[in-house]
Amino acid sequence: MTPLIQNKFVEKKKSEKLLNMCNKIRVRFAPSPTGFLHVGGLRTALFNYLFAQKNNGEFILRIEDTDRKRYVSGALENLISTLKAIGLTYDEGPDIGGPFAPYVQSERTGLYKKYAQKLLDSGNAYYCFCSEERLEKLREERRERKLSLMYDGKCRNLSKKEIEEKLEKNAPYVIRLKFPKEGKTVFYDKVREKVEVENNLVEDQILIKADGFPTYHLANVIDDHLMKITHIIRGEEWLSSTPKHIFLYQAFGWELPKFVHLPLLLNPDKSKLSKRQGDVAVESYLEKGYLPEALLNFIALLGWHAADDREIYSLQELEKVFSIKRITKSGAVFDFEKLNWMNGHYLRNLGLKYVAEKAKPFFENAGFDISNKKKYLKVVSMGRKRISNLSEIIAQTEMFYKDLKFSNEEKEIISDENSQKIYLLWIEEISKLQDLSNEDIGNLLKKTSEILSVRGKELYFPIRIALYGKCHGPDLPMIIDILGKDEVVKRLKNLLSV
RNA sequence: GGCCCCAUCGUCUAGGGGUUAGGACGCUGGAUUCUCAUUCCAGUAACAGGGGUUCGAUUCCCCUUGGGGCUACCA
């Protein structure tokens, strides 16, 4: 390679890098902090995150809190901690800052007013002095006449003088978008392709409310532009207001981002997923002992699917294979059954120590002493095979940590002559055994069967009830291994006098 | 009501002009020589309807129907 060529090569590399930086993909998750992270929100966050990871882009968290009426204290902190707990990290956000801070809209209000003024000046927005009462009445009338419920544009053409007079009198006002009455808006959504809307059907959206705060429509366009967002990945509920956003970009003379409208997450009855029909708060799933791995994997498959038949993906694997092209168009029912299966799958297949760590709070909550680590791991190892979320593990394993209670049916089996004989024999034989290996127990079972001529359920049920409290449950050797010799003997002796 | 979007098993989905329409969850049955659970195997089940286009449509187009979303000084 001659130096000249080498130089050219280096230069080319440099310019590519530069180009890359300019064109760097930037996406954002922009929830409004209404108290908790909604699973639909989590899905939106996930897809944004995955798209950024896949394309070496940046993922931004921005808080859309321009509705003061819906302010919930602590909601922001909660949102951030949930995102953290689930493992979705962002490159810029309210708690970590970034080059475009602040990332909380209520701290950016001055900005929005400035841009609204620009719109006013360029004739793309107007003052509206209509009262909420008039608007309500208008809608009522239109509803009766079965017309669209749009604002009638009363203030659209007020004279300068009229406006000035009202402003001087401190009349309350809002600022509305002056949306064109003619033509149509055509845009291309990455998921839905071409979408067309007649302009005269689009309302003169309020941009600045009477309290001076912007609405979503204004704030989100300004921030997305200022924060150099390249792809807007959001729920389908925003599809019909996209023409307004597009008009705003055009009015400001800004480059349009790419739009990606995700199919909605649905209730079993196919309506938009809501808390009326089950839990939608991510934190409550976490509290119930659903693992982040399972939640993320399950939710990734709602509205997206790889080309093959694979179902199980780690976050890292999703980051590699995710693509917008494979996002589906139709809404997806949030199927709790499948989530349960998937969570169970992760519970059984993730590292035992990891699962045991995750299970700890549940045992501590139940007041069990799990300081015997060896025993605890055995307990979790057994329990995790029979549950679909960690909150269920206590019911499966509590018999290893507290005294047994028996139903009348079980008491009958215990006091059965045959059972008593087994207990007597076992107390004697077990004491003789050095360690209680699977083999030892197998032999003892065989021996018992021969001496007392019992087998099958007659042999197993009395023992399992004595040691585990139920006739259905894990293999006897496993139960005995967890309990240990002393406890086994103790539990058997306990039942002798019954 | 108006506008927009969507339409393959009950659910999540793959597929795509000619396929035995594939996988997963669920459900059912079987195996793992006590049960339960796990695991494995097998089975059940779908192209909403009607018109086109075509030699041939589940696949492309149109209509109908159905579902959903939006229609706030909420996001």
PDB file of N, CA, C and O in Angstrom, chain A residues 362-395:
ATOM      1  N   PHE A 362     -38.622 -13.348  49.640  1.00  0.00           N
ATOM      2  CA  PHE A 362     -39.873 -14.052  49.894  1.00  0.00           C
ATOM      3  C   PHE A 362     -39.770 -14.918  51.141  1.00  0.00           C
ATOM      4  O   PHE A 362     -40.711 -15.003  51.935  1.00  0.00           O
ATOM      5  N   PHE A 363     -38.621 -15.550  51.312  1.00  0.00           N
ATOM      6  CA  PHE A 363     -38.415 -16.370  52.504  1.00  0.00           C
ATOM      7  C   PHE A 363     -38.288 -15.496  53.749  1.00  0.00           C
ATOM      8  O   PHE A 363     -38.819 -15.819  54.804  1.00  0.00           O
ATOM      9  N   GLU A 364     -37.590 -14.389  53.563  1.00  0.00           N
ATOM     10  CA  GLU A 364     -37.421 -13.485  54.700  1.00  0.00           C
ATOM     11  C   GLU A 364     -38.768 -12.916  55.141  1.00  0.00           C
ATOM     12  O   GLU A 364     -39.076 -12.812  56.311  1.00  0.00           O
ATOM     13  N   ASN A 365     -39.573 -12.599  54.154  1.00  0.00           N
ATOM     14  CA  ASN A 365     -40.914 -12.095  54.419  1.00  0.00           C
ATOM     15  C   ASN A 365     -41.762 -13.098  55.174  1.00  0.00           C
ATOM     16  O   ASN A 365     -42.599 -12.736  55.992  1.00  0.00           O
ATOM     17  N   ALA A 366     -41.546 -14.369  54.851  1.00  0.00           N
ATOM     18  CA  ALA A 366     -42.325 -15.420  55.503  1.00  0.00           C
ATOM     19  C   ALA A 366     -41.791 -15.693  56.903  1.00  0.00           C
ATOM     20  O   ALA A 366     -42.372 -16.477  57.649  1.00  0.00           O
ATOM     21  N   GLY A 367     -40.666 -15.048  57.237  1.00  0.00           N
ATOM     22  CA  GLY A 367     -40.115 -15.213  58.571  1.00  0.00           C
ATOM     23  C   GLY A 367     -39.308 -16.484  58.747  1.00  0.00           C
ATOM     24  O   GLY A 367     -39.110 -16.962  59.858  1.00  0.00           O
ATOM     25  N   PHE A 368     -38.812 -17.054  57.664  1.00  0.00           N
ATOM     26  CA  PHE A 368     -38.036 -18.295  57.756  1.00  0.00           C
ATOM     27  C   PHE A 368     -36.554 -18.005  57.919  1.00  0.00           C
ATOM     28  O   PHE A 368     -36.025 -17.056  57.349  1.00  0.00           O
ATOM     29  N   ASP A 369     -35.918 -18.856  58.691  1.00  0.00           N
ATOM     30  CA  ASP A 369     -34.480 -18.726  58.884  1.00  0.00           C
ATOM     31  C   ASP A 369     -33.764 -19.520  57.790  1.00  0.00           C
ATOM     32  O   ASP A 369     -33.749 -20.746  57.793  1.00  0.00           O
ATOM     33  N   ILE A 370     -33.156 -18.806  56.864  1.00  0.00           N
ATOM     34  CA  ILE A 370     -32.504 -19.494  55.745  1.00  0.00           C
ATOM     35  C   ILE A 370     -30.988 -19.372  55.845  1.00  0.00           C
ATOM     36  O   ILE A 370     -30.273 -19.401  54.846  1.00  0.00           O
ATOM     37  N   SER A 371     -30.501 -19.235  57.090  1.00  0.00           N
ATOM     38  CA  SER A 371     -29.060 -19.029  57.263  1.00  0.00           C
ATOM     39  C   SER A 371     -28.256 -20.287  56.906  1.00  0.00           C
ATOM     40  O   SER A 371     -27.089 -20.198  56.573  1.00  0.00           O
ATOM     41  N   ASN A 372     -28.892 -21.430  56.976  1.00  0.00           N
ATOM     42  CA  ASN A 372     -28.228 -22.646  56.503  1.00  0.00           C
ATOM     43  C   ASN A 372     -28.238 -22.629  54.976  1.00  0.00           C
ATOM     44  O   ASN A 372     -29.206 -23.024  54.331  1.00  0.00           O
ATOM     45  N   LYS A 373     -27.138 -22.171  54.391  1.00  0.00           N
ATOM     46  CA  LYS A 373     -27.095 -21.918  52.951  1.00  0.00           C
ATOM     47  C   LYS A 373     -27.246 -23.182  52.123  1.00  0.00           C
ATOM     48  O   LYS A 373     -27.896 -23.187  51.073  1.00  0.00           O
ATOM     49  N   LYS A 374     -26.594 -24.249  52.614  1.00  0.00           N
ATOM     50  CA  LYS A 374     -26.638 -25.503  51.864  1.00  0.00           C
ATOM     51  C   LYS A 374     -28.083 -25.983  51.752  1.00  0.00           C
ATOM     52  O   LYS A 374     -28.561 -26.350  50.689  1.00  0.00           O
ATOM     53  N   LYS A 375     -28.763 -25.934  52.894  1.00  0.00           N
ATOM     54  CA  LYS A 375     -30.153 -26.367  52.920  1.00  0.00           C
ATOM     55  C   LYS A 375     -31.004 -25.446  52.041  1.00  0.00           C
ATOM     56  O   LYS A 375     -31.833 -25.904  51.265  1.00  0.00           O
ATOM     57  N   TYR A 376     -30.744 -24.162  52.167  1.00  0.00           N
ATOM     58  CA  TYR A 376     -31.543 -23.188  51.402  1.00  0.00           C
ATOM     59  C   TYR A 376     -31.448 -23.435  49.904  1.00  0.00           C
ATOM     60  O   TYR A 376     -32.455 -23.417  49.192  1.00  0.00           O
ATOM     61  N   LEU A 377     -30.236 -23.696  49.436  1.00  0.00           N
ATOM     62  CA  LEU A 377     -30.069 -23.946  48.007  1.00  0.00           C
ATOM     63  C   LEU A 377     -30.823 -25.198  47.560  1.00  0.00           C
ATOM     64  O   LEU A 377     -31.419 -25.232  46.491  1.00  0.00           O
ATOM     65  N   LYS A 378     -30.791 -26.205  48.424  1.00  0.00           N
ATOM     66  CA  LYS A 378     -31.529 -27.430  48.093  1.00  0.00           C
ATOM     67  C   LYS A 378     -33.030 -27.158  48.028  1.00  0.00           C
ATOM     68  O   LYS A 378     -33.739 -27.667  47.170  1.00  0.00           O
ATOM     69  N   VAL A 379     -33.487 -26.343  48.965  1.00  0.00           N
ATOM     70  CA  VAL A 379     -34.907 -26.004  49.016  1.00  0.00           C
ATOM     71  C   VAL A 379     -35.331 -25.259  47.744  1.00  0.00           C
ATOM     72  O   VAL A 379     -36.339 -25.580  47.123  1.00  0.00           O
ATOM     73  N   VAL A 380     -34.522 -24.276  47.351  1.00  0.00           N
ATOM     74  CA  VAL A 380     -34.856 -23.509  46.158  1.00  0.00           C
ATOM     75  C   VAL A 380     -34.785 -24.401  44.925  1.00  0.00           C
ATOM     76  O   VAL A 380     -35.629 -24.330  44.031  1.00  0.00           O
ATOM     77  N   SER A 381     -33.780 -25.230  44.897  1.00  0.00           N
ATOM     78  CA  SER A 381     -33.611 -26.136  43.765  1.00  0.00           C
ATOM     79  C   SER A 381     -34.853 -27.003  43.571  1.00  0.00           C
ATOM     80  O   SER A 381     -35.278 -27.268  42.448  1.00  0.00           O
ATOM     81  N   MET A 382     -35.426 -27.452  44.695  1.00  0.00           N
ATOM     82  CA  MET A 382     -36.632 -28.263  44.632  1.00  0.00           C
ATOM     83  C   MET A 382     -37.860 -27.389  44.297  1.00  0.00           C
ATOM     84  O   MET A 382     -38.638 -27.701  43.421  1.00  0.00           O
ATOM     85  N   GLY A 383     -37.948 -26.269  45.018  1.00  0.00           N
ATOM     86  CA  GLY A 383     -39.149 -25.448  44.894  1.00  0.00           C
ATOM     87  C   GLY A 383     -39.328 -24.821  43.517  1.00  0.00           C
ATOM     88  O   GLY A 383     -40.437 -24.674  43.026  1.00  0.00           O
ATOM     89  N   ARG A 384     -38.241 -24.469  42.890  1.00  0.00           N
ATOM     90  CA  ARG A 384     -38.362 -23.737  41.631  1.00  0.00           C
ATOM     91  C   ARG A 384     -38.918 -24.575  40.493  1.00  0.00           C
ATOM     92  O   ARG A 384     -39.305 -24.053  39.462  1.00  0.00           O
ATOM     93  N   LYS A 385     -38.951 -25.888  40.692  1.00  0.00           N
ATOM     94  CA  LYS A 385     -39.506 -26.741  39.641  1.00  0.00           C
ATOM     95  C   LYS A 385     -41.027 -26.715  39.628  1.00  0.00           C
ATOM     96  O   LYS A 385     -41.662 -27.160  38.699  1.00  0.00           O
ATOM     97  N   ARG A 386     -41.622 -26.212  40.710  1.00  0.00           N
ATOM     98  CA  ARG A 386     -43.076 -26.336  40.828  1.00  0.00           C
ATOM     99  C   ARG A 386     -43.798 -24.997  40.902  1.00  0.00           C
ATOM    100  O   ARG A 386     -44.920 -24.937  41.374  1.00  0.00           O
ATOM    101  N   ILE A 387     -43.169 -23.950  40.446  1.00  0.00           N
ATOM    102  CA  ILE A 387     -43.804 -22.640  40.543  1.00  0.00           C
ATOM    103  C   ILE A 387     -43.682 -21.866  39.224  1.00  0.00           C
ATOM    104  O   ILE A 387     -42.866 -22.192  38.378  1.00  0.00           O
ATOM    105  N   SER A 388     -44.521 -20.850  39.070  1.00  0.00           N
ATOM    106  CA  SER A 388     -44.375 -19.999  37.893  1.00  0.00           C
ATOM    107  C   SER A 388     -43.952 -18.593  38.285  1.00  0.00           C
ATOM    108  O   SER A 388     -43.601 -17.787  37.432  1.00  0.00           O
ATOM    109  N   ASN A 389     -44.020 -18.268  39.570  1.00  0.00           N
ATOM    110  CA  ASN A 389     -43.376 -17.037  40.035  1.00  0.00           C
ATOM    111  C   ASN A 389     -42.941 -17.222  41.485  1.00  0.00           C
ATOM    112  O   ASN A 389     -43.446 -18.095  42.183  1.00  0.00           O
ATOM    113  N   LEU A 390     -41.996 -16.428  41.907  1.00  0.00           N
ATOM    114  CA  LEU A 390     -41.343 -16.677  43.196  1.00  0.00           C
ATOM    115  C   LEU A 390     -42.258 -16.559  44.402  1.00  0.00           C
ATOM    116  O   LEU A 390     -41.985 -17.146  45.441  1.00  0.00           O
ATOM    117  N   SER A 391     -43.341 -15.801  44.276  1.00  0.00           N
ATOM    118  CA  SER A 391     -44.221 -15.671  45.439  1.00  0.00           C
ATOM    119  C   SER A 391     -44.864 -17.023  45.765  1.00  0.00           C
ATOM    120  O   SER A 391     -45.334 -17.236  46.871  1.00  0.00           O
ATOM    121  N   GLU A 392     -44.849 -17.931  44.816  1.00  0.00           N
ATOM    122  CA  GLU A 392     -45.452 -19.248  45.047  1.00  0.00           C
ATOM    123  C   GLU A 392     -44.509 -20.227  45.728  1.00  0.00           C
ATOM    124  O   GLU A 392     -44.910 -21.320  46.131  1.00  0.00           O
ATOM    125  N   ILE A 393     -43.237 -19.839  45.830  1.00  0.00           N
ATOM    126  CA  ILE A 393     -42.256 -20.812  46.320  1.00  0.00           C
ATOM    127  C   ILE A 393     -42.462 -21.138  47.799  1.00  0.00           C
ATOM    128  O   ILE A 393     -42.147 -22.245  48.244  1.00  0.00           O
ATOM    129  N   ILE A 394     -43.018 -20.205  48.550  1.00  0.00           N
ATOM    130  CA  ILE A 394     -43.221 -20.448  49.979  1.00  0.00           C
ATOM    131  C   ILE A 394     -44.193 -21.599  50.217  1.00  0.00           C
ATOM    132  O   ILE A 394     -43.933 -22.495  51.008  1.00  0.00           O
ATOM    133  N   ALA A 395     -45.281 -21.572  49.476  1.00  0.00           N
ATOM    134  CA  ALA A 395     -46.273 -22.639  49.649  1.00  0.00           C
ATOM    135  C   ALA A 395     -45.681 -24.010  49.332  1.00  0.00           C
ATOM    136  O   ALA A 395     -46.110 -25.027  49.876  1.00  0.00           O
TER     137      ALA A 395
END
